[in-house]
mmCIF file of C-alpha atoms in Angstrom:
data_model
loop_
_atom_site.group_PDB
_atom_site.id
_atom_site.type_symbol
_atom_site.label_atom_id
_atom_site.label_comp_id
_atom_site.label_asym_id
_atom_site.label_seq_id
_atom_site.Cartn_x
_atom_site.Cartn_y
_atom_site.Cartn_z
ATOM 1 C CA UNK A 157 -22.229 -10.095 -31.150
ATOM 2 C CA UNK A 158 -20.964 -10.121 -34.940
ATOM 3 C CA UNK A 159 -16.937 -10.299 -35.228
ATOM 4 C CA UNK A 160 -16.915 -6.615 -36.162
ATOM 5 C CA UNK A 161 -18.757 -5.738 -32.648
ATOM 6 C CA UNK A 162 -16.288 -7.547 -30.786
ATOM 7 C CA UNK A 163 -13.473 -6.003 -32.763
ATOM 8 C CA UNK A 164 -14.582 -2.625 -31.921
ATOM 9 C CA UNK A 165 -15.612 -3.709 -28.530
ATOM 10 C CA UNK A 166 -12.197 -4.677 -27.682
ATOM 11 C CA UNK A 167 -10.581 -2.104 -29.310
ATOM 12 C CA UNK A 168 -12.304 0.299 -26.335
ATOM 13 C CA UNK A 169 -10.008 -1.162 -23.782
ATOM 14 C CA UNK A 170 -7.323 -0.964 -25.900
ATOM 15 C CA UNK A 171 -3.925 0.365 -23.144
ATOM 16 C CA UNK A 172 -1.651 2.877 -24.728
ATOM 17 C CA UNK A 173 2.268 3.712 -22.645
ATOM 18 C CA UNK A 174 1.451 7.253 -22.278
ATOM 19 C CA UNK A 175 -1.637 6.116 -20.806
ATOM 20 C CA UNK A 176 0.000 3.093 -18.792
ATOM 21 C CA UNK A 177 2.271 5.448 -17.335
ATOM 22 C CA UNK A 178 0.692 8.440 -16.962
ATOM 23 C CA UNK A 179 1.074 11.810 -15.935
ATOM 24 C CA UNK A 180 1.014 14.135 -13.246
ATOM 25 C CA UNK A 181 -2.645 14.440 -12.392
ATOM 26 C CA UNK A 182 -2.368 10.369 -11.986
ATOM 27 C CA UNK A 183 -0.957 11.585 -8.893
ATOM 28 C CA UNK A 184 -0.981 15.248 -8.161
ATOM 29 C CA UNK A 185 -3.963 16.555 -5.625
ATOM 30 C CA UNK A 186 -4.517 19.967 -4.812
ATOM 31 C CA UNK A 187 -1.399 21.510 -6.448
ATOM 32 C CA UNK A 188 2.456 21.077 -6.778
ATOM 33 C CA UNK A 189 3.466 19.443 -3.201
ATOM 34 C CA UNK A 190 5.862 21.523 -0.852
ATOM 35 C CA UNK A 191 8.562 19.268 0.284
ATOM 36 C CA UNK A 192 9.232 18.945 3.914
ATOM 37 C CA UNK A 193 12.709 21.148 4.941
ATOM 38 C CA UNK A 194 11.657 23.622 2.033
ATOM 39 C CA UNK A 195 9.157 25.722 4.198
ATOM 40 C CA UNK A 196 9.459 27.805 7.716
ATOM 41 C CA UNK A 197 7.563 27.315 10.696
ATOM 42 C CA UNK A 198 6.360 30.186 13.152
ATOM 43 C CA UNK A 199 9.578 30.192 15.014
ATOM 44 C CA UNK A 200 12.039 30.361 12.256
ATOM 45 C CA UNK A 201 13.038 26.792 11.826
ATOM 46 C CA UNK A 202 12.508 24.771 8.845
ATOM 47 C CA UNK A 203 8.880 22.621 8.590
ATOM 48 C CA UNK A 204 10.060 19.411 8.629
ATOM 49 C CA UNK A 205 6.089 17.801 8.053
ATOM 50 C CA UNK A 206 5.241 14.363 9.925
ATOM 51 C CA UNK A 207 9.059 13.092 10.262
ATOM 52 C CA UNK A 208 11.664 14.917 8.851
ATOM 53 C CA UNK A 209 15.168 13.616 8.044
ATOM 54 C CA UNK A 210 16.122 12.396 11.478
ATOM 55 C CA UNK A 211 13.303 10.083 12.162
ATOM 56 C CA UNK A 212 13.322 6.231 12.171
ATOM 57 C CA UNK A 213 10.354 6.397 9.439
ATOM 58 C CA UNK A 214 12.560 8.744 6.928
ATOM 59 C CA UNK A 215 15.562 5.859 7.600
ATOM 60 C CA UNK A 216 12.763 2.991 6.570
ATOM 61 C CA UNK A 217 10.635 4.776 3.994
ATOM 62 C CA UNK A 218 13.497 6.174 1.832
ATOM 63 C CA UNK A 219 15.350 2.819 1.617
ATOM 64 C CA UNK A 220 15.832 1.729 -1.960
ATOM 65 C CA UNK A 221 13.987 -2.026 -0.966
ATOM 66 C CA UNK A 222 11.234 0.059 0.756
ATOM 67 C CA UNK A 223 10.706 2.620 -2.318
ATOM 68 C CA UNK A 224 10.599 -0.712 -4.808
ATOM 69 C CA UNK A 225 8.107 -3.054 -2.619
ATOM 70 C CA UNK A 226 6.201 -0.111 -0.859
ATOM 71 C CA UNK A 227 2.856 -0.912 -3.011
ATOM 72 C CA UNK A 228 2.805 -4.362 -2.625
ATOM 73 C CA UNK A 229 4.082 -3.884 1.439
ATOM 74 C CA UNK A 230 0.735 -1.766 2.044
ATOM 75 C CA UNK A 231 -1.606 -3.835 0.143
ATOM 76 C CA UNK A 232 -0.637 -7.016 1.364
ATOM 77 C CA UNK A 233 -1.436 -6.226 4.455
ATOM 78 C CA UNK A 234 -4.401 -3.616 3.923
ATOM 79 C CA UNK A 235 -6.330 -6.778 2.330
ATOM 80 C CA UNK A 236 -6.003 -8.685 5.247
ATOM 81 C CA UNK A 237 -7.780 -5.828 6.991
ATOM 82 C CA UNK A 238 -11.820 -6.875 6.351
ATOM 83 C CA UNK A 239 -13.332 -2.807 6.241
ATOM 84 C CA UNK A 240 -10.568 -2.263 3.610
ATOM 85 C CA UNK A 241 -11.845 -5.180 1.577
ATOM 86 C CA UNK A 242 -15.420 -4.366 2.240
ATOM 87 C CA UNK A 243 -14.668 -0.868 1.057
ATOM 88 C CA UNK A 244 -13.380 -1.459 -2.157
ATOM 89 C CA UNK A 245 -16.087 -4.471 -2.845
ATOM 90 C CA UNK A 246 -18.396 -1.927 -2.422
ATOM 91 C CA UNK A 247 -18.007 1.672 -2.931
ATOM 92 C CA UNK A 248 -14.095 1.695 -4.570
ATOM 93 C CA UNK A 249 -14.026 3.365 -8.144
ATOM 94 C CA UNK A 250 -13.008 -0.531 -8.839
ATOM 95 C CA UNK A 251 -16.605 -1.509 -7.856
ATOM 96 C CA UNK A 252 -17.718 0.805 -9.591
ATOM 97 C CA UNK A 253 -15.996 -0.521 -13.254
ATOM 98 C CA UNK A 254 -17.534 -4.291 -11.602
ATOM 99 C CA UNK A 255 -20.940 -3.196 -11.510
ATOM 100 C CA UNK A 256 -20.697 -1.511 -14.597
ATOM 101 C CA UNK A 257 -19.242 -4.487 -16.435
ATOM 102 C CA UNK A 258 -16.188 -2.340 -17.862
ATOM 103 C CA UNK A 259 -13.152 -3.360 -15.517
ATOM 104 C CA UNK A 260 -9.851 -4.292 -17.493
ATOM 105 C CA UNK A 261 -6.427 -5.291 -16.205
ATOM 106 C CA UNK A 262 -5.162 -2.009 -16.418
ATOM 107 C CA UNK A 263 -7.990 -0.039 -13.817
ATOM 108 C CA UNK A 264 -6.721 -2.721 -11.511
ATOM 109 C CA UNK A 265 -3.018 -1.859 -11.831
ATOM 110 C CA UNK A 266 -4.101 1.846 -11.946
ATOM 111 C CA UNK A 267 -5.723 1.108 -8.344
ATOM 112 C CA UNK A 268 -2.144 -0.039 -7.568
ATOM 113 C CA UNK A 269 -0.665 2.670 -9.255
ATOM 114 C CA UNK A 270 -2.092 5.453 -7.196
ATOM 115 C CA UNK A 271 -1.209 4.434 -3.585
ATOM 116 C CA UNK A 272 2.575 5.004 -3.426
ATOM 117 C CA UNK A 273 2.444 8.804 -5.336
ATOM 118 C CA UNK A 274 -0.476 9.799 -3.106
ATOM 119 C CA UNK A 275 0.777 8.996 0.060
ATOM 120 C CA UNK A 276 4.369 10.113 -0.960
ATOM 121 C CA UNK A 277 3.043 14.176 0.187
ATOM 122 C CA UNK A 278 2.199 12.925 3.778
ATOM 123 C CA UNK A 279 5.394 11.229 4.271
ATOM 124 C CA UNK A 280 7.667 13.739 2.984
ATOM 125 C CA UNK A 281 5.878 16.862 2.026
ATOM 126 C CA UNK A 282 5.210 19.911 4.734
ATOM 127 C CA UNK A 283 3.041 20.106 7.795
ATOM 128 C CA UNK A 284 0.707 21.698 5.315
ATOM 129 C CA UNK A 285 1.413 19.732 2.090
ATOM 130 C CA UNK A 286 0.514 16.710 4.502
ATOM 131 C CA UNK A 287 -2.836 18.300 5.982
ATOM 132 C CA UNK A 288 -3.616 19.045 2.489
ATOM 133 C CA UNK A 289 -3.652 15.560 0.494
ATOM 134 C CA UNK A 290 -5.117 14.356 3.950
ATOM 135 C CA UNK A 291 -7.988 16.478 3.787
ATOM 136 C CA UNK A 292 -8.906 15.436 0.019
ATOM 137 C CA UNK A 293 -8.687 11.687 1.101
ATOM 138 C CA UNK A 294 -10.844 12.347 4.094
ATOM 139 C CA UNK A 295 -13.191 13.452 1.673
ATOM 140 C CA UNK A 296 -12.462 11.297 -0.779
ATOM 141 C CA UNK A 297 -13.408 8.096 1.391
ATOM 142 C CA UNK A 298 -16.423 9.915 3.534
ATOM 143 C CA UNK A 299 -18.783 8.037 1.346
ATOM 144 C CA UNK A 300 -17.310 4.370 1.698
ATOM 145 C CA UNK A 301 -19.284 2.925 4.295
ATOM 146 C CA UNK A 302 -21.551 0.541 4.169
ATOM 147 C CA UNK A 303 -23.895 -2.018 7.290
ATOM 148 C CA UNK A 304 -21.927 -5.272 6.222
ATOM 149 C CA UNK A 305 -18.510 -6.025 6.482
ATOM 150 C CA UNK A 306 -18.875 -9.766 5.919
ATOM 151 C CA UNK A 307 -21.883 -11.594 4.715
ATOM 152 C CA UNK A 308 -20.293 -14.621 6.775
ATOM 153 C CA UNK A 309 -19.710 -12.765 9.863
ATOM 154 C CA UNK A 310 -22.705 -10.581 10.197
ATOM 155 C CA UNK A 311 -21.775 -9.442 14.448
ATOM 156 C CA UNK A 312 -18.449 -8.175 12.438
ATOM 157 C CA UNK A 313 -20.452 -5.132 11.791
ATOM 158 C CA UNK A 314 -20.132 -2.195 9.635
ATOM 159 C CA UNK A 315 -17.207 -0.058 7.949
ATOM 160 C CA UNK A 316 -16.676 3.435 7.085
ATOM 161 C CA UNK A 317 -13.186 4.125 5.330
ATOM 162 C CA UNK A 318 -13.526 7.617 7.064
ATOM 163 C CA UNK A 319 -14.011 6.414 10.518
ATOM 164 C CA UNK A 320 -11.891 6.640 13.464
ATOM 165 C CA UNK A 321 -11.298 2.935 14.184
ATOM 166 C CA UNK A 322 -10.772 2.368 10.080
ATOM 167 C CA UNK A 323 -8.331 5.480 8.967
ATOM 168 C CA UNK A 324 -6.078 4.111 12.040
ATOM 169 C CA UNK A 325 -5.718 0.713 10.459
ATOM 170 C CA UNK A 326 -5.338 1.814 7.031
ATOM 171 C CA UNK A 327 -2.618 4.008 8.393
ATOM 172 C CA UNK A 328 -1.078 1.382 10.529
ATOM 173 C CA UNK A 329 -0.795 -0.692 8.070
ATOM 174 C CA UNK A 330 0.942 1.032 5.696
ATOM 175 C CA UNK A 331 3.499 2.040 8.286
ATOM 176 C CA UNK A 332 3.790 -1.773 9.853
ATOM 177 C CA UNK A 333 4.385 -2.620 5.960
ATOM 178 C CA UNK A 334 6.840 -0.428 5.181
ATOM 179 C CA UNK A 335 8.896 -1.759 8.517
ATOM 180 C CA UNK A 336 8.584 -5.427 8.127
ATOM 181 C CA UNK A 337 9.531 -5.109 4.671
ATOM 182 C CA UNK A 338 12.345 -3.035 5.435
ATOM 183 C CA UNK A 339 13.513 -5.660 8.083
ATOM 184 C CA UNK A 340 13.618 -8.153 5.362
ATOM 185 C CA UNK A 341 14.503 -6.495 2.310
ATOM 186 C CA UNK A 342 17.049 -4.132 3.087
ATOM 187 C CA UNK A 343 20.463 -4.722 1.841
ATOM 188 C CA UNK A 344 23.016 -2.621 3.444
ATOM 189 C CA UNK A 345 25.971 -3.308 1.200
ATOM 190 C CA UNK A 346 27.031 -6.912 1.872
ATOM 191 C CA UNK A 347 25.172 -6.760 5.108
ATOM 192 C CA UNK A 348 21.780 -8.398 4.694
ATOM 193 C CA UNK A 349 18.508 -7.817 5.863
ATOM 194 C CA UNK A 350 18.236 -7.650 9.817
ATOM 195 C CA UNK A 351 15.537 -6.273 12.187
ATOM 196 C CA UNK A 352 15.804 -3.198 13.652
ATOM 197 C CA UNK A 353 17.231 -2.998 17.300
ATOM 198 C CA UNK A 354 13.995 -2.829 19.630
ATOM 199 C CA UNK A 355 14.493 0.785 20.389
ATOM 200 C CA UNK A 356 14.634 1.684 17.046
ATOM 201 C CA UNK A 357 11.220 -0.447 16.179
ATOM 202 C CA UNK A 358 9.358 1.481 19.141
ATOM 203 C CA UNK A 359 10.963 4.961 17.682
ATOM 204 C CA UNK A 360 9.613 3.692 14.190
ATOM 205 C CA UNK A 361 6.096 3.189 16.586
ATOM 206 C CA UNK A 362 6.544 6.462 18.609
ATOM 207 C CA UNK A 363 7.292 8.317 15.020
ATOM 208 C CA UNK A 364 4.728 6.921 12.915
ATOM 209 C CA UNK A 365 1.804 8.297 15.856
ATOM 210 C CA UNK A 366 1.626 11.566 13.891
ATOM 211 C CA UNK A 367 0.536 10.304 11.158
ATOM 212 C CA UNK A 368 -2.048 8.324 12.893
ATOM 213 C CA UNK A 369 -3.194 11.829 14.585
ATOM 214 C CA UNK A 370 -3.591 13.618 10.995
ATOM 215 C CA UNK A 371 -5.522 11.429 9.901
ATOM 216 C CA UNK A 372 -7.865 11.028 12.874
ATOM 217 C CA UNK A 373 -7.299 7.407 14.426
ATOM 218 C CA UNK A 374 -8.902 7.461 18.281
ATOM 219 C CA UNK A 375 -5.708 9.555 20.767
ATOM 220 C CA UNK A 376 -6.329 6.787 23.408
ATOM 221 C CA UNK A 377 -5.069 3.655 21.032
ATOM 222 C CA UNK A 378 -2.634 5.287 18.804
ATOM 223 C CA UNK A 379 0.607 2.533 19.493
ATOM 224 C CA UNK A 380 4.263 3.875 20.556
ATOM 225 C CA UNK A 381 5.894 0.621 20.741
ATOM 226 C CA UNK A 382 5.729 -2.307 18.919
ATOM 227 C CA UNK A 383 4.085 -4.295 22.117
ATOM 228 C CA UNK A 384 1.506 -1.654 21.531
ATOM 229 C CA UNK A 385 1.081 -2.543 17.843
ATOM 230 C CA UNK A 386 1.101 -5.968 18.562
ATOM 231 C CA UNK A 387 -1.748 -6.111 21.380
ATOM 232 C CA UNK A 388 -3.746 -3.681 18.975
ATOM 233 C CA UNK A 389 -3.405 -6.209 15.909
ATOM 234 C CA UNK A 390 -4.509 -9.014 19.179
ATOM 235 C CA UNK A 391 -7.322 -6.678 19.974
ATOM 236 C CA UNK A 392 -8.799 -6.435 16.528
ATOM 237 C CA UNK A 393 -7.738 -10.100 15.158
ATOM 238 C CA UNK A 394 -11.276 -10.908 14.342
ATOM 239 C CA UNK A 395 -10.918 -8.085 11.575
ATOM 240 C CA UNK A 396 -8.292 -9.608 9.949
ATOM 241 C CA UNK A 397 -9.288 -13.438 10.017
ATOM 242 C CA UNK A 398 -9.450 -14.817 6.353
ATOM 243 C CA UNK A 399 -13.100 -16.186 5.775
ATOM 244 C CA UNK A 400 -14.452 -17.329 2.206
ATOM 245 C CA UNK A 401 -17.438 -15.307 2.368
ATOM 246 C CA UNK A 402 -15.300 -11.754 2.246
ATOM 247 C CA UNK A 403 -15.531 -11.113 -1.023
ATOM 248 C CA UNK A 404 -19.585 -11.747 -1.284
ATOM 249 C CA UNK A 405 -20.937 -8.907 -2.105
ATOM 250 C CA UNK A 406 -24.233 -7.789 -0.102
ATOM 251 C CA UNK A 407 -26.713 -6.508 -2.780
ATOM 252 C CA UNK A 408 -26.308 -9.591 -5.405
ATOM 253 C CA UNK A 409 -24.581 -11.952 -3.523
ATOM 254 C CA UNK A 410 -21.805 -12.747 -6.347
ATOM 255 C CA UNK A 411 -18.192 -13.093 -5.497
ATOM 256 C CA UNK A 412 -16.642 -9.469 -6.106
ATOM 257 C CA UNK A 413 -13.045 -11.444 -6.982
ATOM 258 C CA UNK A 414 -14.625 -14.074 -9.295
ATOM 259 C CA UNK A 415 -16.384 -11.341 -11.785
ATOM 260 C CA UNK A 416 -13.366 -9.372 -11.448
ATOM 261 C CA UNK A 417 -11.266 -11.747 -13.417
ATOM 262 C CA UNK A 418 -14.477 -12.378 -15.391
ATOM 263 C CA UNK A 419 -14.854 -8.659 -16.761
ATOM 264 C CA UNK A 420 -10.782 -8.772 -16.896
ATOM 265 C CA UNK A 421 -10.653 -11.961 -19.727
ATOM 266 C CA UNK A 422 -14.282 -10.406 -21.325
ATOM 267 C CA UNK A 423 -12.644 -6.811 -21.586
ATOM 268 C CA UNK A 424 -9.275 -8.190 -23.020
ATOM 269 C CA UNK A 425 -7.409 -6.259 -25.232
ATOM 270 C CA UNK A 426 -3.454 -7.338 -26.364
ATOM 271 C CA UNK A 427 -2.042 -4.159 -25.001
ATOM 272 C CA UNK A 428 -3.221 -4.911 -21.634
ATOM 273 C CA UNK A 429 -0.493 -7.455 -21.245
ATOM 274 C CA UNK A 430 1.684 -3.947 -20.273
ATOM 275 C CA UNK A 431 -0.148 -3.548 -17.130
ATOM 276 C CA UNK A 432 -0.596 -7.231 -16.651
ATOM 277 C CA UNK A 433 3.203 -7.573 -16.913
ATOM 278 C CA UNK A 434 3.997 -5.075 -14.300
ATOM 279 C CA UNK A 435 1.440 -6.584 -11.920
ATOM 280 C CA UNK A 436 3.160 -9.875 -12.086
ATOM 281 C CA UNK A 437 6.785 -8.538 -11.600
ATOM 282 C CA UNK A 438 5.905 -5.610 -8.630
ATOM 283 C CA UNK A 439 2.690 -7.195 -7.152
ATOM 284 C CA UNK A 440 1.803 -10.529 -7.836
ATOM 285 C CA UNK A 441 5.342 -12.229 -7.582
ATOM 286 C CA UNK A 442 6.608 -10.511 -4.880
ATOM 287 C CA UNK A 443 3.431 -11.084 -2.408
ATOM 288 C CA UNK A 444 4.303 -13.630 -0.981
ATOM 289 C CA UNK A 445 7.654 -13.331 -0.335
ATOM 290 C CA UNK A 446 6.066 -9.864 1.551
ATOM 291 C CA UNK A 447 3.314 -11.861 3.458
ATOM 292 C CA UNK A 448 6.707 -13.747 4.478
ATOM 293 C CA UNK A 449 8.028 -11.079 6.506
ATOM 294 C CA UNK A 450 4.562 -9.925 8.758
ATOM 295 C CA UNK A 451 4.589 -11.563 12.281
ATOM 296 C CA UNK A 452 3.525 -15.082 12.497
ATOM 297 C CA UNK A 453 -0.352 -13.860 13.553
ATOM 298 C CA UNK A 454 -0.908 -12.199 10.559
ATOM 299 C CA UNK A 455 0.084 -15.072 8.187
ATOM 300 C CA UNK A 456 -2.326 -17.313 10.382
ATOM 301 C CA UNK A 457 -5.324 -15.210 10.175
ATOM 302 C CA UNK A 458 -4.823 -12.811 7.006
ATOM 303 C CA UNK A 459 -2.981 -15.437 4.975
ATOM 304 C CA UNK A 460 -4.549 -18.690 6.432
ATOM 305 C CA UNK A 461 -0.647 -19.869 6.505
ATOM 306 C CA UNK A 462 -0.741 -23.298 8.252
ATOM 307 C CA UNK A 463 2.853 -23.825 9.629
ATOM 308 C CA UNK A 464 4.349 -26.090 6.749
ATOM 309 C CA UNK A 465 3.086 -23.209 4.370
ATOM 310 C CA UNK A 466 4.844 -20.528 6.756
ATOM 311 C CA UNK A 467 8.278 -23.179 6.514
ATOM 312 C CA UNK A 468 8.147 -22.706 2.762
ATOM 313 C CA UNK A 469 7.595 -19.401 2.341
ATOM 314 C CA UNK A 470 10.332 -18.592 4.321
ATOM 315 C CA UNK A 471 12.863 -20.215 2.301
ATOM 316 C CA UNK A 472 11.427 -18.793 -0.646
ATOM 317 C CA UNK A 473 12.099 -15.334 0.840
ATOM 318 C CA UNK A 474 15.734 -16.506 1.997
ATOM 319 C CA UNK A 475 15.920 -17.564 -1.707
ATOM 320 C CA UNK A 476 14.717 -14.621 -3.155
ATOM 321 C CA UNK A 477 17.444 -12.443 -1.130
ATOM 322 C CA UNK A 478 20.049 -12.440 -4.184
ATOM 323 C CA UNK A 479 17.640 -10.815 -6.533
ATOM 324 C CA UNK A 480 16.013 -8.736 -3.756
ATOM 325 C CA UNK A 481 19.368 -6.959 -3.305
ATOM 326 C CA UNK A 482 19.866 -7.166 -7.019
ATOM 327 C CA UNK A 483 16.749 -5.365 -7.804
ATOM 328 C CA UNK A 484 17.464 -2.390 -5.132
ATOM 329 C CA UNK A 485 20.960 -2.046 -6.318
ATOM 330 C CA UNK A 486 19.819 -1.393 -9.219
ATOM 331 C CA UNK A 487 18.927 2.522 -10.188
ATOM 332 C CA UNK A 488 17.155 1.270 -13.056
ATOM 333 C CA UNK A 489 14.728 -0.655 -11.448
ATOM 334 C CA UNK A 490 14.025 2.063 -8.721
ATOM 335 C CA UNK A 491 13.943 4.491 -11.081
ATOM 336 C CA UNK A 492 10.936 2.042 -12.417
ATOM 337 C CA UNK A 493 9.309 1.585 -9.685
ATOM 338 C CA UNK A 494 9.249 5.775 -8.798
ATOM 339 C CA UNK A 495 8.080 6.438 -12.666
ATOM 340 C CA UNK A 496 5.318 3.708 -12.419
ATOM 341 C CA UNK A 497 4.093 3.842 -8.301
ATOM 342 C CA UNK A 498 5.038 6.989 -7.178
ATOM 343 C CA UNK A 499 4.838 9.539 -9.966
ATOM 344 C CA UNK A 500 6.972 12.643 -10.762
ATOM 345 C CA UNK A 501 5.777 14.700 -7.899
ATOM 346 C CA UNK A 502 6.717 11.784 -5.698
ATOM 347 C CA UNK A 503 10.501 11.510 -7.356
ATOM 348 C CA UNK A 504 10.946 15.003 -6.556
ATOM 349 C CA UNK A 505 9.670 14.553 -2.832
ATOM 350 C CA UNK A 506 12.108 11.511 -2.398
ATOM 351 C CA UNK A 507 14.693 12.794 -4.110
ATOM 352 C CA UNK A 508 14.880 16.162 -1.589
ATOM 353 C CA UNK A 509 13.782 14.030 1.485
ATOM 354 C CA UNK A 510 16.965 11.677 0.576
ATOM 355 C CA UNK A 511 19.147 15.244 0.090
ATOM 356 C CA UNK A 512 17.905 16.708 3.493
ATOM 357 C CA UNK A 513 18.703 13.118 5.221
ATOM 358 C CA UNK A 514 22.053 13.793 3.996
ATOM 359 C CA UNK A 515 22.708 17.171 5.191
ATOM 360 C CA UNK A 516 21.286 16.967 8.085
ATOM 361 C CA UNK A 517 22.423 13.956 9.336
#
């Protein structure tokens, strides 16, 4: 390739703001979001959607720590989840820019980007404003599905995104994220983080099972207390046991993670620093420090934490508390995190689920 080629090469990945940050349609699915409290049921009283402003979930969710660390919260844990990972090796828009050769630093922060504004409608939208965005990602993932989870594991089995035993784990672990993040995160003033009382964690449980209905997870092993969660994570352990062969990906048998970062250095372009720059500060530094407050199980087999690496990352997390509480109290850096993760549609949703908490409570 002549020095002019690459020049213009490069210049095709070339990352703009406007483009960094985006705009509505980023986030926006089937029209302008109702937000729950703002519509009437049948029998006169207002549609409060999945929660509403007295539940446990509203209480974690809307929390400034929770709003700022949501993305990485969900993902963290997702990962550890093998269908997840098998899903996005395979049939994910990112596998898609793999196979293609064309993946950059910013279509993996986009992937990021997405998660927080598009799940923002279910949490604190309408009944129907929730039934809605779920019915586009039902059809959305229908097609992500493949006869190998793990090359490694082969009796694993297969995945589909849009199955029964799959949607419940990708929903329970975005709630189970949000919580233990919350538990460790959460400031209250001068009072620092502290774990719910136990009949507030199994409200949390009992109040996140509607969510897990919508979007189809099996009636019979939907949790409603955290024992429940915890024998279901015990149940399914061998899905989230880290292996080295997770990331092979069937057809070729290269390492979906390795030509990631390949295509990411080849595709370079200056201006992708911007996305790489938020990735470090909201995602990659912060991981940890998350993976620091799941249950010891989970940083055993997701994290392959052997107990002197469990030790240390717990003092890095007790470390990290001063800036943790910095970075909440701060409206700046909320406001951030909302512009980048969550989009305008999902400010305005927060902004009247926070009002509504406030009247009604």
């Amino acid at each position: 390739m002549s020095e002019q080629d690459a020049e213009s090469s490069s210049e095709e990945f070339a990352l703009s703001v406007e483009k960094l940050m985006g705009n509505p349609e980023r986030w926006r699915r089937l029209g302008v979001p109702v937000a729950a409290g703002r519509s009437i049921n049948d029998d006169g009283t207002p549609d409060y959607g999945l929660f509403g402003p007295s539940s446990v979930v509203w209480k974690v969710i809307l929390h400034p720590a929770t709003i700022i660390y949501q993305t990485v919260a969900q993902f963290s844990m997702q990962l550890m989840y093998k269908p997840v990972v098998a899903g996005v090796r395979d049939a994910d828009p990112l596998a898609t820019k793999v196979r293609a050769g064309k993946l950059t630093a910013f279509d993996s922060f986009e992937r990021f980007q997405r998660n927080s504004g598009l799940h923002a409608p279910m949490w604190f939208g309408d009944t129907r404003t929730a039934e809605t965005m779920w019915a586009h990602l039902h059809a959305l993932h229908a097609h992500v599905k493949g006869g190998l989870i793990d090359v490694g594991q082969p009796e694993l089995g297969e995945y589909h995104a849009d199955g029964p035993r799959d949607v419940m784990w990708a929903a329970l672990t975005e709630m189970m994220g949000m919580l233990f993040v919350y538990e460790h995160f959460a400031w209250h003033g001068d009072t620092p983080p502290q774990r719910l009382p136990n009949h507030e964690r199994d409200q949390y449980v009992a109040d996140s099972a509607a969510y897990l209905r919508v979007v189809g997870a099996p009636e019979e092993e939907i949790p409603q207390t955290m024992a429940d969660v915890d024998a279901l994570f015990h149940r399914y352990q061998d899905l989230f046991k880290k292996t080295e062969t997770m990331n092979i990906m069937p057809e070729s048998g290269k390492d979906f993670a390795a030509l990631s970062e390949e295509q990411i250095k080849k595709n370079w372009h200056p201006t992708q620093q911007m996305a790489v720059d938020v990735l470090e500060e909201f995602f990659m530094k912060p991981t940890n420090l998350v993976i620091a407050s799941y249950p010891t199980y989970l940083q055993i087999w997701g994290a392959g934490w052997d107990e002197e690496k469990r030790a240390e990352e717990a003092e890095n997390l007790k470390a990290a508390l001063p800036e943790i509480k910095a970075r909440q109290e701060s409206p700046d850096v909320e406001r951030r995190a909302i512009d980048l993760f969550w989009g305008p549609d999902g400010h305005e949703l927060i902004s009247s689920a926070r009002a509504l908490m406030k009247r009604v409570n």
